[in-house]
Amino acid sequence: MVGPNGNESSATYFVLIGLPGLEEAQFWLAFPLCSLYLIAVLGNLTIIYIVWTEHSLHEPMYIFLCMLSGLDILISTSSMPKMMAIFWFNSTTIQFDACLLQMFAIHSLSGMESTVLLAMAFDRYVAICHPLRHATVLTLPRVTKIGMAAVVRGAALMAPLPVFIKQLPFCRSNILSHSYCLHQDVMKLACADIHVNVIYGLIVIISAIGLDSVLISLSYLLILKTVLGLTREAQTKAFGTCVSHVCAVFIFYVPFIGLSMVHRFGKRQDSLLPVIMANTYLLVPPVLNPIVYGVKTKEIRQRILRLFHVTTLTSDP
């Protein structure tokens, strides 16, 4: 790459500084973070295993939950191993192409997860507002197509991202303020006009996260309208089937929106806040989602208790 003054760009790699101001504590902070990552992976793998092996759970709601768990594993894995290498081994450098790959993975997987959350909201809407049509509307082939559409949509929206970043000259600092590569963080290092990147980022957020959140809100307004006309017992049952998904929506969207707001309107010198929010955004949802579904969903909770009960019995002498 060549800078605007004809100088050769030095951005063949970037430097990830981890937690600015907490460099001495990073080694010890890595232990609880690694523990949370392992909990996230094991928890989501447990959800996938239970739904996969229990034929009675081969329903749209649980299949979408499997998709959500798989995406949570991939999202946390796209950043945590490198983060651990930074904290434990001071491996702060990341090659330019590896940074682009990590950036594409994080943002595209986030778009896929947003689409799956929207699909789960649609599933709840049909199940509660049109229960007699649920089995015909959300068939297994259709659920599979929705999952494939989520993957294609997330990848397609982020496909221009590496291209746009590669067009930028980097002749200033190559030090990133996060523990992994984010589009908002990388483009600020460019010594050129980044309006195209900013506009592209806004278009992606509005067309993906923004649209999905509006449609999810609309689906729950329609669900609420229907539920209010039911008996008290039916209302309790209907709300019970929605609680886990509502929690998952808030767990995903609140950190994402907060991080976007801080990047767009926050001051760069307050660098620790967006770093903590970014780490929270990629680690907390994968940790909390299986816990929420394990506690709030009766069928999942019963299978988990049965799984560990059987494991305990087989391990006893």
PDB file of C-alpha atoms in Angstrom:
ATOM      1  CA  MET A   1       0.000   0.000   0.000  1.00  0.00           C
ATOM      2  CA  VAL A   2       1.136   3.520  -0.736  1.00  0.00           C
ATOM      3  CA  GLY A   3       0.321   6.586   1.334  1.00  0.00           C
ATOM      4  CA  PRO A   4      -1.008   9.848  -0.079  1.00  0.00           C
ATOM      5  CA  ASN A   5       2.485  11.381  -0.162  1.00  0.00           C
ATOM      6  CA  GLY A   6       3.966   8.442  -2.004  1.00  0.00           C
ATOM      7  CA  ASN A   7       5.400   6.966   1.191  1.00  0.00           C
ATOM      8  CA  GLU A   8       5.250   3.219   1.592  1.00  0.00           C
ATOM      9  CA  SER A   9       2.705   2.222   4.207  1.00  0.00           C
ATOM     10  CA  SER A  10       4.101   0.444   7.271  1.00  0.00           C
ATOM     11  CA  ALA A  11       0.844  -1.345   8.121  1.00  0.00           C
ATOM     12  CA  THR A  12       1.916  -4.890   7.294  1.00  0.00           C
ATOM     13  CA  TYR A  13       0.803  -5.694  10.833  1.00  0.00           C
ATOM     14  CA  PHE A  14      -1.086  -4.102  13.708  1.00  0.00           C
ATOM     15  CA  VAL A  15      -0.374  -4.015  17.422  1.00  0.00           C
ATOM     16  CA  LEU A  16      -3.131  -4.977  19.858  1.00  0.00           C
ATOM     17  CA  ILE A  17      -2.496  -3.370  23.242  1.00  0.00           C
ATOM     18  CA  GLY A  18      -5.034  -5.412  25.218  1.00  0.00           C
ATOM     19  CA  LEU A  19      -6.323  -3.388  28.181  1.00  0.00           C
ATOM     20  CA  PRO A  20      -4.767   0.110  28.116  1.00  0.00           C
ATOM     21  CA  GLY A  21      -3.610   1.173  31.551  1.00  0.00           C
ATOM     22  CA  LEU A  22      -3.941  -2.365  32.943  1.00  0.00           C
ATOM     23  CA  GLU A  23      -0.955  -3.958  31.240  1.00  0.00           C
ATOM     24  CA  GLU A  24       0.539  -5.191  34.533  1.00  0.00           C
ATOM     25  CA  ALA A  25      -2.736  -6.825  35.588  1.00  0.00           C
ATOM     26  CA  GLN A  26      -3.483  -8.444  32.220  1.00  0.00           C
ATOM     27  CA  PHE A  27      -1.704 -11.698  33.069  1.00  0.00           C
ATOM     28  CA  TRP A  28      -3.994 -12.309  36.058  1.00  0.00           C
ATOM     29  CA  LEU A  29      -7.126 -10.976  34.367  1.00  0.00           C
ATOM     30  CA  ALA A  30      -6.634 -13.576  31.659  1.00  0.00           C
ATOM     31  CA  PHE A  31      -7.494 -16.398  34.086  1.00  0.00           C
ATOM     32  CA  PRO A  32     -11.121 -15.333  34.774  1.00  0.00           C
ATOM     33  CA  LEU A  33     -11.543 -14.419  31.105  1.00  0.00           C
ATOM     34  CA  CYS A  34     -10.274 -17.828  30.035  1.00  0.00           C
ATOM     35  CA  SER A  35     -12.621 -19.454  32.560  1.00  0.00           C
ATOM     36  CA  LEU A  36     -15.571 -17.533  31.117  1.00  0.00           C
ATOM     37  CA  TYR A  37     -14.557 -18.597  27.617  1.00  0.00           C
ATOM     38  CA  LEU A  38     -14.435 -22.254  28.640  1.00  0.00           C
ATOM     39  CA  ILE A  39     -17.834 -21.901  30.341  1.00  0.00           C
ATOM     40  CA  ALA A  40     -19.229 -20.356  27.155  1.00  0.00           C
ATOM     41  CA  VAL A  41     -17.897 -23.147  24.940  1.00  0.00           C
ATOM     42  CA  LEU A  42     -18.970 -25.968  27.268  1.00  0.00           C
ATOM     43  CA  GLY A  43     -22.380 -24.401  27.933  1.00  0.00           C
ATOM     44  CA  ASN A  44     -23.204 -23.899  24.267  1.00  0.00           C
ATOM     45  CA  LEU A  45     -21.850 -27.327  23.314  1.00  0.00           C
ATOM     46  CA  THR A  46     -24.129 -28.816  25.991  1.00  0.00           C
ATOM     47  CA  ILE A  47     -27.138 -27.049  24.476  1.00  0.00           C
ATOM     48  CA  ILE A  48     -26.239 -28.319  20.995  1.00  0.00           C
ATOM     49  CA  TYR A  49     -25.664 -31.873  22.263  1.00  0.00           C
ATOM     50  CA  ILE A  50     -28.970 -31.994  24.145  1.00  0.00           C
ATOM     51  CA  VAL A  51     -31.034 -30.697  21.228  1.00  0.00           C
ATOM     52  CA  TRP A  52     -29.178 -32.938  18.762  1.00  0.00           C
ATOM     53  CA  THR A  53     -29.708 -36.143  20.788  1.00  0.00           C
ATOM     54  CA  GLU A  54     -33.265 -35.484  22.017  1.00  0.00           C
ATOM     55  CA  HIS A  55     -35.663 -36.080  19.122  1.00  0.00           C
ATOM     56  CA  SER A  56     -38.498 -34.455  21.048  1.00  0.00           C
ATOM     57  CA  LEU A  57     -36.562 -31.171  20.862  1.00  0.00           C
ATOM     58  CA  HIS A  58     -36.274 -31.215  17.073  1.00  0.00           C
ATOM     59  CA  GLU A  59     -38.603 -28.231  16.820  1.00  0.00           C
ATOM     60  CA  PRO A  60     -37.969 -24.796  15.253  1.00  0.00           C
ATOM     61  CA  MET A  61     -37.418 -23.021  18.581  1.00  0.00           C
ATOM     62  CA  TYR A  62     -34.702 -25.456  19.673  1.00  0.00           C
ATOM     63  CA  ILE A  63     -33.103 -25.712  16.227  1.00  0.00           C
ATOM     64  CA  PHE A  64     -32.759 -21.919  16.175  1.00  0.00           C
ATOM     65  CA  LEU A  65     -31.305 -22.176  19.693  1.00  0.00           C
ATOM     66  CA  CYS A  66     -28.675 -24.596  18.341  1.00  0.00           C
ATOM     67  CA  MET A  67     -27.811 -22.079  15.624  1.00  0.00           C
ATOM     68  CA  LEU A  68     -27.483 -19.352  18.271  1.00  0.00           C
ATOM     69  CA  SER A  69     -25.228 -21.566  20.402  1.00  0.00           C
ATOM     70  CA  GLY A  70     -23.016 -22.426  17.422  1.00  0.00           C
ATOM     71  CA  LEU A  71     -22.631 -18.750  16.534  1.00  0.00           C
ATOM     72  CA  ASP A  72     -21.823 -17.881  20.150  1.00  0.00           C
ATOM     73  CA  ILE A  73     -19.002 -20.432  20.132  1.00  0.00           C
ATOM     74  CA  LEU A  74     -17.604 -19.083  16.860  1.00  0.00           C
ATOM     75  CA  ILE A  75     -17.862 -15.422  17.934  1.00  0.00           C
ATOM     76  CA  SER A  76     -16.030 -15.969  21.218  1.00  0.00           C
ATOM     77  CA  THR A  77     -13.436 -18.239  19.551  1.00  0.00           C
ATOM     78  CA  SER A  78     -12.710 -15.620  16.882  1.00  0.00           C
ATOM     79  CA  SER A  79     -11.249 -13.295  19.524  1.00  0.00           C
ATOM     80  CA  MET A  80     -10.494 -15.080  22.813  1.00  0.00           C
ATOM     81  CA  PRO A  81      -7.464 -17.230  21.800  1.00  0.00           C
ATOM     82  CA  LYS A  82      -5.621 -14.168  20.493  1.00  0.00           C
ATOM     83  CA  MET A  83      -6.668 -12.187  23.551  1.00  0.00           C
ATOM     84  CA  MET A  84      -5.222 -14.891  25.811  1.00  0.00           C
ATOM     85  CA  ALA A  85      -1.984 -14.825  23.788  1.00  0.00           C
ATOM     86  CA  ILE A  86      -1.766 -11.066  24.367  1.00  0.00           C
ATOM     87  CA  PHE A  87      -2.393 -11.293  28.113  1.00  0.00           C
ATOM     88  CA  TRP A  88      -0.242 -14.341  28.861  1.00  0.00           C
ATOM     89  CA  PHE A  89       2.546 -14.256  26.256  1.00  0.00           C
ATOM     90  CA  ASN A  90       2.600 -10.569  25.237  1.00  0.00           C
ATOM     91  CA  SER A  91       1.889 -11.642  21.634  1.00  0.00           C
ATOM     92  CA  THR A  92       0.518  -8.245  20.637  1.00  0.00           C
ATOM     93  CA  THR A  93       1.192  -8.228  16.890  1.00  0.00           C
ATOM     94  CA  ILE A  94      -1.281  -9.463  14.296  1.00  0.00           C
ATOM     95  CA  GLN A  95      -0.609  -9.582  10.564  1.00  0.00           C
ATOM     96  CA  PHE A  96      -2.657  -7.294   8.343  1.00  0.00           C
ATOM     97  CA  ASP A  97      -4.486 -10.117   6.536  1.00  0.00           C
ATOM     98  CA  ALA A  98      -5.103 -11.978   9.802  1.00  0.00           C
ATOM     99  CA  CYS A  99      -6.569  -8.777  11.228  1.00  0.00           C
ATOM    100  CA  LEU A 100      -8.898  -8.470   8.222  1.00  0.00           C
ATOM    101  CA  LEU A 101      -9.966 -12.095   8.613  1.00  0.00           C
ATOM    102  CA  GLN A 102     -10.681 -11.673  12.313  1.00  0.00           C
ATOM    103  CA  MET A 103     -12.573  -8.449  11.635  1.00  0.00           C
ATOM    104  CA  PHE A 104     -14.682 -10.075   8.921  1.00  0.00           C
ATOM    105  CA  ALA A 105     -15.423 -13.091  11.147  1.00  0.00           C
ATOM    106  CA  ILE A 106     -16.505 -11.024  14.148  1.00  0.00           C
ATOM    107  CA  HIS A 107     -18.754  -8.653  12.210  1.00  0.00           C
ATOM    108  CA  SER A 108     -20.281 -11.267   9.897  1.00  0.00           C
ATOM    109  CA  LEU A 109     -20.991 -13.676  12.776  1.00  0.00           C
ATOM    110  CA  SER A 110     -22.646 -10.831  14.679  1.00  0.00           C
ATOM    111  CA  GLY A 111     -24.890 -10.177  11.670  1.00  0.00           C
ATOM    112  CA  MET A 112     -25.757 -13.888  11.501  1.00  0.00           C
ATOM    113  CA  GLU A 113     -26.640 -13.934  15.202  1.00  0.00           C
ATOM    114  CA  SER A 114     -28.907 -10.929  14.762  1.00  0.00           C
ATOM    115  CA  THR A 115     -30.716 -12.744  11.935  1.00  0.00           C
ATOM    116  CA  VAL A 116     -31.145 -15.876  14.076  1.00  0.00           C
ATOM    117  CA  LEU A 117     -32.585 -13.790  16.922  1.00  0.00           C
ATOM    118  CA  LEU A 118     -35.053 -12.318  14.420  1.00  0.00           C
ATOM    119  CA  ALA A 119     -35.974 -15.829  13.240  1.00  0.00           C
ATOM    120  CA  MET A 120     -36.553 -16.881  16.849  1.00  0.00           C
ATOM    121  CA  ALA A 121     -38.849 -13.883  17.350  1.00  0.00           C
ATOM    122  CA  PHE A 122     -40.781 -14.860  14.214  1.00  0.00           C
ATOM    123  CA  ASP A 123     -41.073 -18.417  15.554  1.00  0.00           C
ATOM    124  CA  ARG A 124     -42.560 -17.135  18.830  1.00  0.00           C
ATOM    125  CA  TYR A 125     -44.927 -14.836  16.913  1.00  0.00           C
ATOM    126  CA  VAL A 126     -46.297 -17.688  14.777  1.00  0.00           C
ATOM    127  CA  ALA A 127     -46.479 -20.090  17.747  1.00  0.00           C
ATOM    128  CA  ILE A 128     -48.486 -17.649  19.888  1.00  0.00           C
ATOM    129  CA  CYS A 129     -50.456 -15.589  17.383  1.00  0.00           C
ATOM    130  CA  HIS A 130     -51.123 -18.344  14.794  1.00  0.00           C
ATOM    131  CA  PRO A 131     -50.605 -21.640  16.663  1.00  0.00           C
ATOM    132  CA  LEU A 132     -52.589 -23.736  14.172  1.00  0.00           C
ATOM    133  CA  ARG A 133     -50.314 -22.642  11.330  1.00  0.00           C
ATOM    134  CA  HIS A 134     -47.014 -23.052  13.199  1.00  0.00           C
ATOM    135  CA  ALA A 135     -46.319 -26.601  12.012  1.00  0.00           C
ATOM    136  CA  THR A 136     -47.002 -25.714   8.366  1.00  0.00           C
ATOM    137  CA  VAL A 137     -45.217 -22.342   8.343  1.00  0.00           C
ATOM    138  CA  LEU A 138     -42.022 -23.373  10.142  1.00  0.00           C
ATOM    139  CA  THR A 139     -41.251 -26.773   8.672  1.00  0.00           C
ATOM    140  CA  LEU A 140     -37.801 -28.334   9.078  1.00  0.00           C
ATOM    141  CA  PRO A 141     -36.742 -27.559   5.460  1.00  0.00           C
ATOM    142  CA  ARG A 142     -37.876 -23.960   5.912  1.00  0.00           C
ATOM    143  CA  VAL A 143     -36.000 -23.627   9.192  1.00  0.00           C
ATOM    144  CA  THR A 144     -32.895 -24.970   7.431  1.00  0.00           C
ATOM    145  CA  LYS A 145     -33.304 -22.379   4.670  1.00  0.00           C
ATOM    146  CA  ILE A 146     -33.652 -19.617   7.261  1.00  0.00           C
ATOM    147  CA  GLY A 147     -30.389 -20.757   8.853  1.00  0.00           C
ATOM    148  CA  MET A 148     -28.637 -20.750   5.485  1.00  0.00           C
ATOM    149  CA  ALA A 149     -30.101 -17.308   4.723  1.00  0.00           C
ATOM    150  CA  ALA A 150     -28.678 -16.017   8.021  1.00  0.00           C
ATOM    151  CA  VAL A 151     -25.195 -17.218   7.027  1.00  0.00           C
ATOM    152  CA  VAL A 152     -25.427 -15.776   3.498  1.00  0.00           C
ATOM    153  CA  ARG A 153     -26.814 -12.465   4.741  1.00  0.00           C
ATOM    154  CA  GLY A 154     -24.117 -11.993   7.392  1.00  0.00           C
ATOM    155  CA  ALA A 155     -21.303 -12.903   5.002  1.00  0.00           C
ATOM    156  CA  ALA A 156     -22.690 -10.814   2.118  1.00  0.00           C
ATOM    157  CA  LEU A 157     -23.128  -7.682   4.228  1.00  0.00           C
ATOM    158  CA  MET A 158     -19.520  -7.893   5.410  1.00  0.00           C
ATOM    159  CA  ALA A 159     -17.930  -9.033   2.126  1.00  0.00           C
ATOM    160  CA  PRO A 160     -16.988  -5.440   1.115  1.00  0.00           C
ATOM    161  CA  LEU A 161     -15.336  -4.836   4.500  1.00  0.00           C
ATOM    162  CA  PRO A 162     -11.859  -6.279   3.718  1.00  0.00           C
ATOM    163  CA  VAL A 163     -11.918  -4.599   0.294  1.00  0.00           C
ATOM    164  CA  PHE A 164     -12.621  -1.158   1.763  1.00  0.00           C
ATOM    165  CA  ILE A 165      -9.943  -1.553   4.445  1.00  0.00           C
ATOM    166  CA  LYS A 166      -7.342  -2.686   1.899  1.00  0.00           C
ATOM    167  CA  GLN A 167      -7.933   0.503  -0.091  1.00  0.00           C
ATOM    168  CA  LEU A 168      -6.899   2.662   2.865  1.00  0.00           C
ATOM    169  CA  PRO A 169      -3.288   3.845   3.276  1.00  0.00           C
ATOM    170  CA  PHE A 170      -1.853   3.401   6.781  1.00  0.00           C
ATOM    171  CA  CYS A 171       1.134   5.698   7.212  1.00  0.00           C
ATOM    172  CA  ARG A 172       0.545   6.724  10.826  1.00  0.00           C
ATOM    173  CA  SER A 173       0.409   4.556  13.929  1.00  0.00           C
ATOM    174  CA  ASN A 174      -0.400   0.861  13.628  1.00  0.00           C
ATOM    175  CA  ILE A 175      -1.444   0.483  17.294  1.00  0.00           C
ATOM    176  CA  LEU A 176      -5.057  -0.578  17.837  1.00  0.00           C
ATOM    177  CA  SER A 177      -6.853   0.283  21.062  1.00  0.00           C
ATOM    178  CA  HIS A 178      -8.651  -3.054  21.412  1.00  0.00           C
ATOM    179  CA  SER A 179      -7.784  -6.665  22.162  1.00  0.00           C
ATOM    180  CA  TYR A 180      -8.930  -7.706  18.678  1.00  0.00           C
ATOM    181  CA  CYS A 181      -9.557  -6.119  15.279  1.00  0.00           C
ATOM    182  CA  LEU A 182     -12.705  -4.018  14.880  1.00  0.00           C
ATOM    183  CA  HIS A 183     -13.686  -2.039  11.789  1.00  0.00           C
ATOM    184  CA  GLN A 184     -14.248   1.171  13.782  1.00  0.00           C
ATOM    185  CA  ASP A 185     -10.834   0.871  15.396  1.00  0.00           C
ATOM    186  CA  VAL A 186      -8.824  -0.001  12.274  1.00  0.00           C
ATOM    187  CA  MET A 187     -10.270   2.638   9.966  1.00  0.00           C
ATOM    188  CA  LYS A 188      -9.381   5.425  12.431  1.00  0.00           C
ATOM    189  CA  LEU A 189      -5.680   4.663  11.831  1.00  0.00           C
ATOM    190  CA  ALA A 190      -5.898   5.453   8.115  1.00  0.00           C
ATOM    191  CA  CYS A 191      -4.263   8.620   6.821  1.00  0.00           C
ATOM    192  CA  ALA A 192      -6.973   9.174   4.199  1.00  0.00           C
ATOM    193  CA  ASP A 193     -10.635  10.076   3.900  1.00  0.00           C
ATOM    194  CA  ILE A 194     -12.696   7.359   5.644  1.00  0.00           C
ATOM    195  CA  HIS A 195     -16.166   8.707   4.818  1.00  0.00           C
ATOM    196  CA  VAL A 196     -16.867   5.685   2.593  1.00  0.00           C
ATOM    197  CA  ASN A 197     -16.070   3.326   5.478  1.00  0.00           C
ATOM    198  CA  VAL A 198     -18.193   5.353   7.894  1.00  0.00           C
ATOM    199  CA  ILE A 199     -21.164   5.400   5.500  1.00  0.00           C
ATOM    200  CA  TYR A 200     -20.738   1.684   4.790  1.00  0.00           C
ATOM    201  CA  GLY A 201     -20.710   0.933   8.526  1.00  0.00           C
ATOM    202  CA  LEU A 202     -23.895   2.951   9.058  1.00  0.00           C
ATOM    203  CA  ILE A 203     -25.628   1.201   6.153  1.00  0.00           C
ATOM    204  CA  VAL A 204     -24.724  -2.222   7.562  1.00  0.00           C
ATOM    205  CA  ILE A 205     -25.885  -1.327  11.078  1.00  0.00           C
ATOM    206  CA  ILE A 206     -29.182   0.136   9.835  1.00  0.00           C
ATOM    207  CA  SER A 207     -29.933  -2.634   7.322  1.00  0.00           C
ATOM    208  CA  ALA A 208     -28.973  -5.482   9.667  1.00  0.00           C
ATOM    209  CA  ILE A 209     -29.008  -4.687  13.376  1.00  0.00           C
ATOM    210  CA  GLY A 210     -31.394  -1.738  13.072  1.00  0.00           C
ATOM    211  CA  LEU A 211     -33.922  -3.530  10.859  1.00  0.00           C
ATOM    212  CA  ASP A 212     -33.737  -6.743  12.897  1.00  0.00           C
ATOM    213  CA  SER A 213     -34.297  -4.945  16.200  1.00  0.00           C
ATOM    214  CA  VAL A 214     -37.319  -3.085  14.774  1.00  0.00           C
ATOM    215  CA  LEU A 215     -38.857  -6.315  13.444  1.00  0.00           C
ATOM    216  CA  ILE A 216     -38.199  -8.109  16.736  1.00  0.00           C
ATOM    217  CA  SER A 217     -39.893  -5.270  18.625  1.00  0.00           C
ATOM    218  CA  LEU A 218     -42.840  -5.378  16.215  1.00  0.00           C
ATOM    219  CA  SER A 219     -43.220  -9.137  16.647  1.00  0.00           C
ATOM    220  CA  TYR A 220     -43.365  -8.772  20.420  1.00  0.00           C
ATOM    221  CA  LEU A 221     -45.912  -5.956  20.185  1.00  0.00           C
ATOM    222  CA  LEU A 222     -48.131  -8.305  18.168  1.00  0.00           C
ATOM    223  CA  ILE A 223     -47.443 -11.117  20.646  1.00  0.00           C
ATOM    224  CA  LEU A 224     -48.355  -8.845  23.554  1.00  0.00           C
ATOM    225  CA  LYS A 225     -51.582  -7.820  21.826  1.00  0.00           C
ATOM    226  CA  THR A 226     -52.539 -11.473  21.353  1.00  0.00           C
ATOM    227  CA  VAL A 227     -51.506 -12.582  24.842  1.00  0.00           C
ATOM    228  CA  LEU A 228     -53.543  -9.882  26.566  1.00  0.00           C
ATOM    229  CA  GLY A 229     -56.669 -11.457  25.100  1.00  0.00           C
ATOM    230  CA  LEU A 230     -55.916 -14.902  26.574  1.00  0.00           C
ATOM    231  CA  THR A 231     -56.768 -16.407  29.945  1.00  0.00           C
ATOM    232  CA  ARG A 232     -54.408 -15.886  32.881  1.00  0.00           C
ATOM    233  CA  GLU A 233     -53.048 -19.434  32.631  1.00  0.00           C
ATOM    234  CA  ALA A 234     -52.469 -19.102  28.878  1.00  0.00           C
ATOM    235  CA  GLN A 235     -50.795 -15.721  29.418  1.00  0.00           C
ATOM    236  CA  THR A 236     -48.363 -17.232  31.921  1.00  0.00           C
ATOM    237  CA  LYS A 237     -47.500 -20.074  29.550  1.00  0.00           C
ATOM    238  CA  ALA A 238     -47.052 -17.726  26.569  1.00  0.00           C
ATOM    239  CA  PHE A 239     -44.852 -15.308  28.488  1.00  0.00           C
ATOM    240  CA  GLY A 240     -42.838 -18.250  29.819  1.00  0.00           C
ATOM    241  CA  THR A 241     -41.933 -19.350  26.287  1.00  0.00           C
ATOM    242  CA  CYS A 242     -40.726 -15.832  25.410  1.00  0.00           C
ATOM    243  CA  VAL A 243     -38.669 -14.914  28.481  1.00  0.00           C
ATOM    244  CA  SER A 244     -35.496 -16.715  27.385  1.00  0.00           C
ATOM    245  CA  HIS A 245     -35.538 -15.159  23.922  1.00  0.00           C
ATOM    246  CA  VAL A 246     -36.208 -11.659  25.273  1.00  0.00           C
ATOM    247  CA  CYS A 247     -33.206 -12.053  27.592  1.00  0.00           C
ATOM    248  CA  ALA A 248     -31.044 -13.227  24.673  1.00  0.00           C
ATOM    249  CA  VAL A 249     -32.125 -10.197  22.623  1.00  0.00           C
ATOM    250  CA  PHE A 250     -31.179  -7.759  25.383  1.00  0.00           C
ATOM    251  CA  ILE A 251     -27.911  -9.604  26.084  1.00  0.00           C
ATOM    252  CA  PHE A 252     -26.914  -9.248  22.413  1.00  0.00           C
ATOM    253  CA  TYR A 253     -28.243  -5.831  21.405  1.00  0.00           C
ATOM    254  CA  VAL A 254     -27.514  -3.722  24.499  1.00  0.00           C
ATOM    255  CA  PRO A 255     -23.696  -4.247  24.436  1.00  0.00           C
ATOM    256  CA  PHE A 256     -23.649  -3.934  20.631  1.00  0.00           C
ATOM    257  CA  ILE A 257     -25.558  -0.635  20.589  1.00  0.00           C
ATOM    258  CA  GLY A 258     -23.541   0.685  23.538  1.00  0.00           C
ATOM    259  CA  LEU A 259     -20.245  -0.159  21.837  1.00  0.00           C
ATOM    260  CA  SER A 260     -21.363   1.492  18.574  1.00  0.00           C
ATOM    261  CA  MET A 261     -22.412   4.657  20.423  1.00  0.00           C
ATOM    262  CA  VAL A 262     -19.117   4.874  22.321  1.00  0.00           C
ATOM    263  CA  HIS A 263     -17.099   4.445  19.105  1.00  0.00           C
ATOM    264  CA  ARG A 264     -19.063   7.081  17.220  1.00  0.00           C
ATOM    265  CA  PHE A 265     -19.514   9.696  19.931  1.00  0.00           C
ATOM    266  CA  GLY A 266     -16.951   8.885  22.632  1.00  0.00           C
ATOM    267  CA  LYS A 267     -13.557  10.519  23.013  1.00  0.00           C
ATOM    268  CA  ARG A 268     -10.537   8.491  21.956  1.00  0.00           C
ATOM    269  CA  GLN A 269      -8.584   9.296  25.096  1.00  0.00           C
ATOM    270  CA  ASP A 270     -11.175   7.416  27.157  1.00  0.00           C
ATOM    271  CA  SER A 271      -9.943   4.203  25.578  1.00  0.00           C
ATOM    272  CA  LEU A 272     -10.524   1.734  28.414  1.00  0.00           C
ATOM    273  CA  LEU A 273     -14.342   1.991  28.316  1.00  0.00           C
ATOM    274  CA  PRO A 274     -14.804   0.881  24.678  1.00  0.00           C
ATOM    275  CA  VAL A 275     -12.232  -1.900  25.184  1.00  0.00           C
ATOM    276  CA  ILE A 276     -14.142  -3.280  28.181  1.00  0.00           C
ATOM    277  CA  MET A 277     -17.437  -2.939  26.303  1.00  0.00           C
ATOM    278  CA  ALA A 278     -15.967  -4.700  23.255  1.00  0.00           C
ATOM    279  CA  ASN A 279     -14.733  -7.612  25.358  1.00  0.00           C
ATOM    280  CA  THR A 280     -18.117  -7.756  27.096  1.00  0.00           C
ATOM    281  CA  TYR A 281     -19.922  -7.780  23.759  1.00  0.00           C
ATOM    282  CA  LEU A 282     -18.022 -10.833  22.500  1.00  0.00           C
ATOM    283  CA  LEU A 283     -17.849 -12.827  25.748  1.00  0.00           C
ATOM    284  CA  VAL A 284     -20.912 -12.126  27.902  1.00  0.00           C
ATOM    285  CA  PRO A 285     -23.662 -13.253  25.448  1.00  0.00           C
ATOM    286  CA  PRO A 286     -21.992 -16.650  24.790  1.00  0.00           C
ATOM    287  CA  VAL A 287     -21.682 -17.157  28.564  1.00  0.00           C
ATOM    288  CA  LEU A 288     -25.180 -16.010  29.543  1.00  0.00           C
ATOM    289  CA  ASN A 289     -27.284 -17.457  26.701  1.00  0.00           C
ATOM    290  CA  PRO A 290     -26.917 -21.148  27.698  1.00  0.00           C
ATOM    291  CA  ILE A 291     -27.438 -20.220  31.360  1.00  0.00           C
ATOM    292  CA  VAL A 292     -30.622 -18.285  30.559  1.00  0.00           C
ATOM    293  CA  TYR A 293     -32.028 -21.051  28.369  1.00  0.00           C
ATOM    294  CA  GLY A 294     -30.938 -23.718  30.849  1.00  0.00           C
ATOM    295  CA  VAL A 295     -32.722 -21.973  33.719  1.00  0.00           C
ATOM    296  CA  LYS A 296     -35.794 -20.551  31.968  1.00  0.00           C
ATOM    297  CA  THR A 297     -36.612 -23.324  29.472  1.00  0.00           C
ATOM    298  CA  LYS A 298     -38.140 -26.317  31.252  1.00  0.00           C
ATOM    299  CA  GLU A 299     -37.316 -28.850  28.535  1.00  0.00           C
ATOM    300  CA  ILE A 300     -33.651 -27.800  28.342  1.00  0.00           C
ATOM    301  CA  ARG A 301     -33.343 -27.672  32.141  1.00  0.00           C
ATOM    302  CA  GLN A 302     -34.753 -31.176  32.554  1.00  0.00           C
ATOM    303  CA  ARG A 303     -32.391 -32.609  29.923  1.00  0.00           C
ATOM    304  CA  ILE A 304     -29.377 -30.910  31.514  1.00  0.00           C
ATOM    305  CA  LEU A 305     -30.266 -32.274  34.949  1.00  0.00           C
ATOM    306  CA  ARG A 306     -30.833 -35.715  33.466  1.00  0.00           C
ATOM    307  CA  LEU A 307     -27.517 -35.543  31.559  1.00  0.00           C
ATOM    308  CA  PHE A 308     -25.442 -34.656  34.615  1.00  0.00           C
ATOM    309  CA  HIS A 309     -27.391 -37.062  36.812  1.00  0.00           C
ATOM    310  CA  VAL A 310     -26.594 -39.914  34.460  1.00  0.00           C
ATOM    311  CA  THR A 311     -22.974 -38.793  34.237  1.00  0.00           C
ATOM    312  CA  THR A 312     -22.724 -38.729  38.044  1.00  0.00           C
ATOM    313  CA  LEU A 313     -24.264 -42.179  38.380  1.00  0.00           C
ATOM    314  CA  THR A 314     -21.943 -43.737  35.801  1.00  0.00           C
ATOM    315  CA  SER A 315     -18.898 -42.187  37.464  1.00  0.00           C
ATOM    316  CA  ASP A 316     -19.783 -43.492  40.951  1.00  0.00           C
ATOM    317  CA  PRO A 317     -17.994 -46.683  42.031  1.00  0.00           C
TER     318      PRO A 317
END
